[in-house]
Coordinates of C-alpha atoms in Angstrom, one line a residue:
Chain A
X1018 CA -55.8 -42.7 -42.7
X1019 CA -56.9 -44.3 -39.5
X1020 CA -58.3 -42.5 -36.6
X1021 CA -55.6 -43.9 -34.7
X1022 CA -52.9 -43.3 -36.6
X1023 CA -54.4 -39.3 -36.5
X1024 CA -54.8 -39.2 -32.9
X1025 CA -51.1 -40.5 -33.2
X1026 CA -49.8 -37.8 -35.4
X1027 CA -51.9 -35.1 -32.8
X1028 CA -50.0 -36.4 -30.0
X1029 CA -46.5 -35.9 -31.6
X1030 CA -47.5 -32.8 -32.9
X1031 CA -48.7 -31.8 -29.3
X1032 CA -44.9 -33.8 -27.7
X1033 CA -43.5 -30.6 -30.4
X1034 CA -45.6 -28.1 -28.9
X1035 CA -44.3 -29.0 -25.7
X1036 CA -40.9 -28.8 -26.3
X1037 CA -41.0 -26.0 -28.1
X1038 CA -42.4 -24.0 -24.8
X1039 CA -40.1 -25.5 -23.1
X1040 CA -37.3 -24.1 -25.1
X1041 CA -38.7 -21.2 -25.1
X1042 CA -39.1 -20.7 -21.4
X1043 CA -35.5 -21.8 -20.5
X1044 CA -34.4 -20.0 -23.6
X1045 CA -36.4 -16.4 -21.9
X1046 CA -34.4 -17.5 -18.4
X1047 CA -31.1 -16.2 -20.2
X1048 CA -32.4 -13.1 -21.9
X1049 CA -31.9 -11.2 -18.6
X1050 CA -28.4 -12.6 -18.3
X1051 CA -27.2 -12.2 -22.2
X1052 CA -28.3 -8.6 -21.9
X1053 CA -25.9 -8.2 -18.7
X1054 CA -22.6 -9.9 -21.3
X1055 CA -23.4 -12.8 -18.6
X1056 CA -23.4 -16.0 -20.8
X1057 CA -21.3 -18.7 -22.0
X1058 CA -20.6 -19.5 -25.2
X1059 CA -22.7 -22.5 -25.1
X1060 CA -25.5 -20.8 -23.7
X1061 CA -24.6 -18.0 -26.4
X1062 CA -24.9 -19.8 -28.7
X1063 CA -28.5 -22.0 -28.1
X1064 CA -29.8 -18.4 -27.5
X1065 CA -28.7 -17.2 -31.1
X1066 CA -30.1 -20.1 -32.4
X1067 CA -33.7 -19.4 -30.1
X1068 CA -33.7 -15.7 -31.0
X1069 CA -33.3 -16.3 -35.1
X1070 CA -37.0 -17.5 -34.8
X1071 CA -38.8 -16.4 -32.2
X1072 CA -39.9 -13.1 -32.4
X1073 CA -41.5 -12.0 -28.5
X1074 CA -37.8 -13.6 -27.4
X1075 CA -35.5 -11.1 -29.0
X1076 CA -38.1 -8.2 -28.5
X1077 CA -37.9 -9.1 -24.7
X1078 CA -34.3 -9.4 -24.8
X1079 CA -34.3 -5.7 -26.6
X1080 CA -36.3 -4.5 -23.6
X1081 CA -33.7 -6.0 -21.2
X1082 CA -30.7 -4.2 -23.4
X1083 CA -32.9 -0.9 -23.0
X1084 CA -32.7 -2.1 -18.8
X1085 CA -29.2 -2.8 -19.0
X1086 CA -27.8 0.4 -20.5
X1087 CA -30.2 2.4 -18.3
X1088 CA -28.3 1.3 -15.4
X1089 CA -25.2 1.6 -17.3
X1090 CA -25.9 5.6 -17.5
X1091 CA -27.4 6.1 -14.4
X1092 CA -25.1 9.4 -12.9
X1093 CA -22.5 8.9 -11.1
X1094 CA -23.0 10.3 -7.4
X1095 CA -19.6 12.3 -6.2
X1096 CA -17.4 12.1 -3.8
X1097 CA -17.4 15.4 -1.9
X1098 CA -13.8 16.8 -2.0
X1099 CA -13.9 17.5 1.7
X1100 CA -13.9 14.0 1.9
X1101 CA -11.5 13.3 -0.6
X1102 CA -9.3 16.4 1.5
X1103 CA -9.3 14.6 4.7
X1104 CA -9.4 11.0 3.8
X1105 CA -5.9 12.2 1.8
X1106 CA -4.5 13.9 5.0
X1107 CA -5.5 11.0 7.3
X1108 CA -3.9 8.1 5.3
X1109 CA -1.0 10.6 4.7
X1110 CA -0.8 10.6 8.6
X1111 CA -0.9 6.9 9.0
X1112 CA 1.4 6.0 6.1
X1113 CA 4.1 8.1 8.1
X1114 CA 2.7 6.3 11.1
X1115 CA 3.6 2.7 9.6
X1116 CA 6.6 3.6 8.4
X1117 CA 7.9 4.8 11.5
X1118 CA 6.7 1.3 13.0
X1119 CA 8.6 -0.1 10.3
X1120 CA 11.9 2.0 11.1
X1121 CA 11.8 1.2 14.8
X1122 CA 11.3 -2.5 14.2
X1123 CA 14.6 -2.3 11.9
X1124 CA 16.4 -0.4 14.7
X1125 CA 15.4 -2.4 17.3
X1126 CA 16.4 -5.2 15.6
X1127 CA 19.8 -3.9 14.8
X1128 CA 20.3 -3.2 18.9
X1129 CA 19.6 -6.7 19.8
X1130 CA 22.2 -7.8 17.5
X1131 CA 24.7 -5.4 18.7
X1132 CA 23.7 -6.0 22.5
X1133 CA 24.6 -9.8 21.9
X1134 CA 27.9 -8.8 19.8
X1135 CA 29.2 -6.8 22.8
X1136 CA 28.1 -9.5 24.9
X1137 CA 30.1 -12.3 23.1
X1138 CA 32.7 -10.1 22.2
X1139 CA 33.9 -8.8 25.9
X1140 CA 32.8 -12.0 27.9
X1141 CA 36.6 -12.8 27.4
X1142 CA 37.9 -9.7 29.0
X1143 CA 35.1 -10.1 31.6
X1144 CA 37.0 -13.3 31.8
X1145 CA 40.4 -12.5 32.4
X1146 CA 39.5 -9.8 35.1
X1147 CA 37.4 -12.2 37.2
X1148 CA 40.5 -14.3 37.5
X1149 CA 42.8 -11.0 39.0
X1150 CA 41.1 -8.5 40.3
X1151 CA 37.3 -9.5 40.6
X1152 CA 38.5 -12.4 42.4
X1153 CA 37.6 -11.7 45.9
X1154 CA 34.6 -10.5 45.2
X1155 CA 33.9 -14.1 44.3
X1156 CA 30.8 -13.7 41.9
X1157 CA 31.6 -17.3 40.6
X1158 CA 32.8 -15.8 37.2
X1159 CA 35.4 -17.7 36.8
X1160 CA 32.7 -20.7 36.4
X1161 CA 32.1 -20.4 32.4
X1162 CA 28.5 -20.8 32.0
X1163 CA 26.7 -19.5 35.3
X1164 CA 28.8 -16.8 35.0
X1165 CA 28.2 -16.2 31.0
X1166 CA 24.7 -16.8 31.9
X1167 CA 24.8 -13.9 35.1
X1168 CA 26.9 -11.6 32.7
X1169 CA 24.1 -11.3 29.6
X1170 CA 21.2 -10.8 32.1
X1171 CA 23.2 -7.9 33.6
X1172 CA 23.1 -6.9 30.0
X1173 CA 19.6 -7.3 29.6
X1174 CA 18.3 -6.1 32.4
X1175 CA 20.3 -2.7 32.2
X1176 CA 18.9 -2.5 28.5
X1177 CA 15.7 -3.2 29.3
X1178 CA 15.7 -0.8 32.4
X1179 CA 16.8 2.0 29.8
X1180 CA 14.5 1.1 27.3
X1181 CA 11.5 1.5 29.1
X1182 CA 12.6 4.6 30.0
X1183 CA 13.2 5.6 27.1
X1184 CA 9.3 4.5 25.6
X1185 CA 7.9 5.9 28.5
X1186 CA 9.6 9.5 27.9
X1187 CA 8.4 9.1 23.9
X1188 CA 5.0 8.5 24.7
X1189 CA 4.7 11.3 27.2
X1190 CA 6.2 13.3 24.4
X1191 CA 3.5 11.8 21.7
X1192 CA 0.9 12.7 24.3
X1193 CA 1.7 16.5 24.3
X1194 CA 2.9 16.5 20.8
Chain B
X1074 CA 4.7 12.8 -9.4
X1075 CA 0.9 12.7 -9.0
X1076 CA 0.3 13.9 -12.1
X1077 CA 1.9 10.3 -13.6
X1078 CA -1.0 8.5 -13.4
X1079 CA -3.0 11.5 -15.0
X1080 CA -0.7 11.7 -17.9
X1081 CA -0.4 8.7 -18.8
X1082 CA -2.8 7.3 -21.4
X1083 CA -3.2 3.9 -20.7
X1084 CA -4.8 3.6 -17.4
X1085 CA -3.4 0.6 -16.3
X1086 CA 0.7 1.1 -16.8
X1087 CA 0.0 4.2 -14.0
X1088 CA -2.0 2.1 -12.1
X1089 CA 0.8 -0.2 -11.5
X1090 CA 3.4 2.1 -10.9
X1091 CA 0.8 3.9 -8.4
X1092 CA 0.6 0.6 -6.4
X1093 CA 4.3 0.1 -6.1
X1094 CA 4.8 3.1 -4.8
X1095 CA 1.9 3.1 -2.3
X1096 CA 3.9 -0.2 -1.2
X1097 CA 6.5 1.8 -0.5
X1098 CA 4.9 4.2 1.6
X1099 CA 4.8 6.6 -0.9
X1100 CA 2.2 9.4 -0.3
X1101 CA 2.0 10.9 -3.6
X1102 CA 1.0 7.7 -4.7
X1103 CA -1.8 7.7 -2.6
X1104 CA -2.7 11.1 -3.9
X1105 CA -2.9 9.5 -7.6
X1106 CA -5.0 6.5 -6.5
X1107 CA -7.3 8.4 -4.5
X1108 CA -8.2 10.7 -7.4
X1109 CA -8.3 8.2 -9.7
X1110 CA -10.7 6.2 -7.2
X1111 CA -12.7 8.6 -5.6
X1112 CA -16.2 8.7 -7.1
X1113 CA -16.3 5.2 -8.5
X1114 CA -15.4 3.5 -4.4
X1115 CA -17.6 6.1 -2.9
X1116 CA -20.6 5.4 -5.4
X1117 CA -20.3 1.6 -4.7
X1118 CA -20.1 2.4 -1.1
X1119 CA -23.3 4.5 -1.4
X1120 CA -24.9 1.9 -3.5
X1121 CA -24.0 -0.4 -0.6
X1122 CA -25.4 1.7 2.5
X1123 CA -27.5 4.5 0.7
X1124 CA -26.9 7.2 3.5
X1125 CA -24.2 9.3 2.2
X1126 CA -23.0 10.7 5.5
X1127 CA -22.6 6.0 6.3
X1128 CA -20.6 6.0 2.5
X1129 CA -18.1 9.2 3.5
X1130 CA -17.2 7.3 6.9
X1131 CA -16.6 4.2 5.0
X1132 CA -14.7 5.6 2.6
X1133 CA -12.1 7.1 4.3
X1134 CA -12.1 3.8 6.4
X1135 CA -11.1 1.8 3.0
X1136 CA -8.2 3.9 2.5
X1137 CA -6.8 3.6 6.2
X1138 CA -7.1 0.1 5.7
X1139 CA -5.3 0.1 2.1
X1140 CA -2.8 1.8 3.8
X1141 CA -2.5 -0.7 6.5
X1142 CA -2.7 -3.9 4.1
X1143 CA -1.2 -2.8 1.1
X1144 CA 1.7 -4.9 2.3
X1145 CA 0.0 -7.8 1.9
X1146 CA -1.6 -6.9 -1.5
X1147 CA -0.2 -9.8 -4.2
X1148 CA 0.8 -7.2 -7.5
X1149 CA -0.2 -10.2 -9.4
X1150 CA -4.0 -9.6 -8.5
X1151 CA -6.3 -6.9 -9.9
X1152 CA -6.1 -4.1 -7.7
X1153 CA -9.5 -2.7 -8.5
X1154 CA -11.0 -5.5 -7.2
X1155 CA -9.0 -5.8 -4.4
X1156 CA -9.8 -2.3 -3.8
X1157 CA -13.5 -3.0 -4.0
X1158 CA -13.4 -6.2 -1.4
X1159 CA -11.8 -4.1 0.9
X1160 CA -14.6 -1.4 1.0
X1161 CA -17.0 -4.2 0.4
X1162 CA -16.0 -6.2 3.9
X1163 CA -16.0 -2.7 5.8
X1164 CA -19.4 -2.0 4.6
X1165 CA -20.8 -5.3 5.1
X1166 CA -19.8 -6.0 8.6
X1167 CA -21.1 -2.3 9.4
X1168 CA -24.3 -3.5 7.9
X1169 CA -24.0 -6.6 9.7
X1170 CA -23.2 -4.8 13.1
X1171 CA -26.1 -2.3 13.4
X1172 CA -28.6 -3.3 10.3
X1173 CA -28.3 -7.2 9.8
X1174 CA -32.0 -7.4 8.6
X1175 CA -31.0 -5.0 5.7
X1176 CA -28.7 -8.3 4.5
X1177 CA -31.9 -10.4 3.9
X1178 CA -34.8 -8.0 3.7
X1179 CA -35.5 -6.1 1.0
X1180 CA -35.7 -2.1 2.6
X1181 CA -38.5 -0.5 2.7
X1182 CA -39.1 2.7 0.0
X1183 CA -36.7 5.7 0.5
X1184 CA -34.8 5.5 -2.5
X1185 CA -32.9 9.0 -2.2
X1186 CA -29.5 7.8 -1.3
X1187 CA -27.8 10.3 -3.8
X1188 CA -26.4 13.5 -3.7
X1189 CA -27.9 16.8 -5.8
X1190 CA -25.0 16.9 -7.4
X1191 CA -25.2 14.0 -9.7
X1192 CA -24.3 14.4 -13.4
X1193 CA -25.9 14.6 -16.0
X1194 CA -25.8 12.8 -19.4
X1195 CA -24.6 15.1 -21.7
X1196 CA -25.5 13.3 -24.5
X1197 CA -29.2 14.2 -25.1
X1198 CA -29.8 16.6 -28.0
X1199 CA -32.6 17.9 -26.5
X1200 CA -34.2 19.3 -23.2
X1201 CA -37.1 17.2 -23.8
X1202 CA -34.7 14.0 -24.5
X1203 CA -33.1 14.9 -21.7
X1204 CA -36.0 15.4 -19.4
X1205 CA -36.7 11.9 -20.5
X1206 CA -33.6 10.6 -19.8
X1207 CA -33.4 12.4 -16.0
X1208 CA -36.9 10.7 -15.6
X1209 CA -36.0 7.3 -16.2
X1210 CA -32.7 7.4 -14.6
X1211 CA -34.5 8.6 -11.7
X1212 CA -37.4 5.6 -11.7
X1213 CA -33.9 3.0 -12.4
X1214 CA -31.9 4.6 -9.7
X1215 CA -34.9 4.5 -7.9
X1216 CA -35.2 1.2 -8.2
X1217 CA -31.9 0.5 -7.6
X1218 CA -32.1 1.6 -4.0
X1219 CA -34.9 -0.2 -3.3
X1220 CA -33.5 -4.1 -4.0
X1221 CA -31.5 -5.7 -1.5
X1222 CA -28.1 -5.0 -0.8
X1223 CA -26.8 -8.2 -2.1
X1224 CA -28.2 -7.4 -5.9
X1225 CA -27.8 -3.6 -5.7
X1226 CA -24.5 -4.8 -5.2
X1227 CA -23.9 -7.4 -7.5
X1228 CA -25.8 -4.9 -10.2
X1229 CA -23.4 -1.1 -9.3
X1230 CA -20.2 -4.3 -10.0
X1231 CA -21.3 -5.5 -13.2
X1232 CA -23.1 -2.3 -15.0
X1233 CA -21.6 1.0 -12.9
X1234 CA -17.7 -0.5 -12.4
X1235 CA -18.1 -2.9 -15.6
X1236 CA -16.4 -5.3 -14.0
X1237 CA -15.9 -9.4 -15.6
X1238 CA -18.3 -11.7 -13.7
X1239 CA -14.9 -13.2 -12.9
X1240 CA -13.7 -10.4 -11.2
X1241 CA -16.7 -10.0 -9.3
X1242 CA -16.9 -13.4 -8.2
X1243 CA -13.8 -12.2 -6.9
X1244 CA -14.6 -9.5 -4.8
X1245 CA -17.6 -11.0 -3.6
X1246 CA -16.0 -14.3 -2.7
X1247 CA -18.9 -16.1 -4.6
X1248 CA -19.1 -18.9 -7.2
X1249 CA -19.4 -18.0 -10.3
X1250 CA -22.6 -19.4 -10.6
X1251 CA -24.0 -17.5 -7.7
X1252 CA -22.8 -14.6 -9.1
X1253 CA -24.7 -15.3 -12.4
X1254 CA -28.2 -16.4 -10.3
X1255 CA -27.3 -13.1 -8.4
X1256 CA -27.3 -10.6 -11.3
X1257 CA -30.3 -12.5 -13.1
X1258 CA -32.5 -12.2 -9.9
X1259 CA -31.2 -8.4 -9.5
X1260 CA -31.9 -7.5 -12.9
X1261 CA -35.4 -9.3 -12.2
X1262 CA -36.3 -7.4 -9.8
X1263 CA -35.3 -4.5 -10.9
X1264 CA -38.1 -5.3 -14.1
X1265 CA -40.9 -5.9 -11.5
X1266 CA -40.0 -2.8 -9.1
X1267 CA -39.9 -0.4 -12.6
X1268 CA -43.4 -2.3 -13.8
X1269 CA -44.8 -1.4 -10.6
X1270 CA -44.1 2.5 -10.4
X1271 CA -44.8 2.6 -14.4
X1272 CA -46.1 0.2 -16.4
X1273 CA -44.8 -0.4 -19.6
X1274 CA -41.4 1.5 -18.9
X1275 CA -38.6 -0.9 -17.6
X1276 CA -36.9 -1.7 -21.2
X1277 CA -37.3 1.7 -22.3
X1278 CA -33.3 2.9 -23.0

């Protein structure tokens, strides 16, 4: 055999080595990660294939188990139950909170509804007395829409008067409650 | 009705019923999911923050806010990890509010973020075995506290609450493959912190 054709069969012996320990070191990359159930099946896989023949990976990988299942036992701190007591009675409070947002929203919306329905409903009769007797007061009711228009803010503003009153009397109440 | 979700063998089935009801406004419910909850969301919250009186305030804060939201929570979705991201974004922005440096920066040495009272493996047939094991749990929970939030959290999801990496790219709103540098970096560090305070130690089971 020719020197050369040694110094060839060195180098690709050395190109081997290489590759090898490169293998290896993106191979010992995962070990952290396939103790922690953290790989893909591809990655899995390679690994398996690694570990059948190198012994320092799967003893490493055996350390990182022992790391991983120390951390799985570590104790569990507890919750004090004073906590647990008053967190319960403080999201009990604001669960009864919320839902009685939730009510007034529904019964506010149901008084909006009814406000216009009586609105609609006894603009007729409104109407019909603006014609006779409200006549002379001339309130311009007898022209349809300026005086539909003056009618529902009469409403309005009367309901809104009474409504504030009324918020303003509940949160006094909330205040000394 | 809170005993339901105690009865009932298979965890989840109780869960969802729990969930409805807390939907509903139900307070009972809230009874079931706070027991069923409580030391699990207060020890990620302590792994998070480390000062216990920090994790108690947060906790109840959680459960306010699940009380608030629970409207908007999609049944579809895993509640656990809704729960978690919930507590998670509370804690974070405290952290962010008064300690942003502790977001970056690993903290300096005070591991004792953990209450007296924390249990004990029963498993260890001996009191030397189990002076062992309360040794190295103390050097791993030591060296727990001492990474930065981001893998202390990222470790207490995937090894404490055994949660999917899925699931906790989920609650961290994270790629997956963050997720996966994360815990590899975290599990890291962990080796090099245990190496330091006792050579020869960190695989040790």
């Amino acid at each position: 055999m020719s020197p050369r054709d040694e110094d060839k069969r060195e180098e690709s012996r050395g190109k081997l080595r290489d590759a090898k320990m490169n293998e290896h070191e993106s191979m010992r990359e995962l070990l952290a990660l396939a103790a922690a159930g953290a790989l893909d099946e591809d990655e899995q896989r390679k690994l398996g294939r690694h570990l059948a023949e190198c012994s320092a990976c799967s003893a490493e990988l055996d350390a990182w188990r022992g790391l991983a299942a120390s951390l799985k036992r570590l104790p569990t701190p507890q919750a004090p139950s004073m906590l647990v007591e008053r967190t319960r009675s403080r999201v009990a409070l604001e669960l009864a909170a919320i839902a009685e947002r939730r009510k007034s929203y529904w019964v506010m919306a149901f008084l909006v509804l009814f406000s216009w329905t009586v609105t609609l409903v006894t603009w007729p009769v409104v109407r019909l007395l603006s014609g006779g007797v409200l006549s002379w007061l001339d309130l311009g009711f007898n022209q349809t829409w300026f005086g539909l228009a003056g009618y529902t803010a009469l409403g309005w503003v009367t309901a809104g008067v009474a409504g504030a009153v009324l918020s303003l009397k509940r949160r006094r109440e909330g205040r000394f409650a | 009705m809170g005993h339901a979700a105690v009865l009932s063998w298979e965890g989840g089935v109780g869960l969802d019923s729990d969930v409805a009801r807390l939907r509903r406004g139900d307070p009972q419910a809230l009874e079931a999911l706070l027991s069923r909850y409580q030391h699990r969301l207060y020890r990620y919250l302590l792994r998070l923050v480390r000062e216990p009186a920090l994790a108690e305030d947060l906790f109840q804060q959680t459960w306010l806010r699940v009380a608030e939201r629970i409207q908007r929570f999609d049944p579809s979705r895993n509640f656990d990890a809704w729960l978690f991201s919930v507590a998670r974004n509370l804690a974070i922005d405290h952290l962010r509010r008064y300690r942003p440096e502790s977001l970056d920066e690993p903290a300096a040495g005070d591991p004792s973020g953990e209450p007296r009272q924390a249990r004990l493996a029963a498993d260890g047939p001996s009191a030397l075995d189990r002076l062992l094991d309360q040794e190295r749990a103390g050097l791993v929970a030591g060296a727990l506290a001492d990474l930065p939030v981001i893998y202390r959290e990222i470790l207490s999801l995937r090894f404490e609450e055994e949660m999917k990496l899925e699931e906790i790219a989920g609650v961290l709103e994270l790629p997956l493959s963050t997720v996966k540098t994360r815990l590899r970096r975290g599990l890291d560090g962990m080796k090099r912190k245990i190496e330091t305070r006792s050579p020869g130690q960190w695989g040790l089971a």
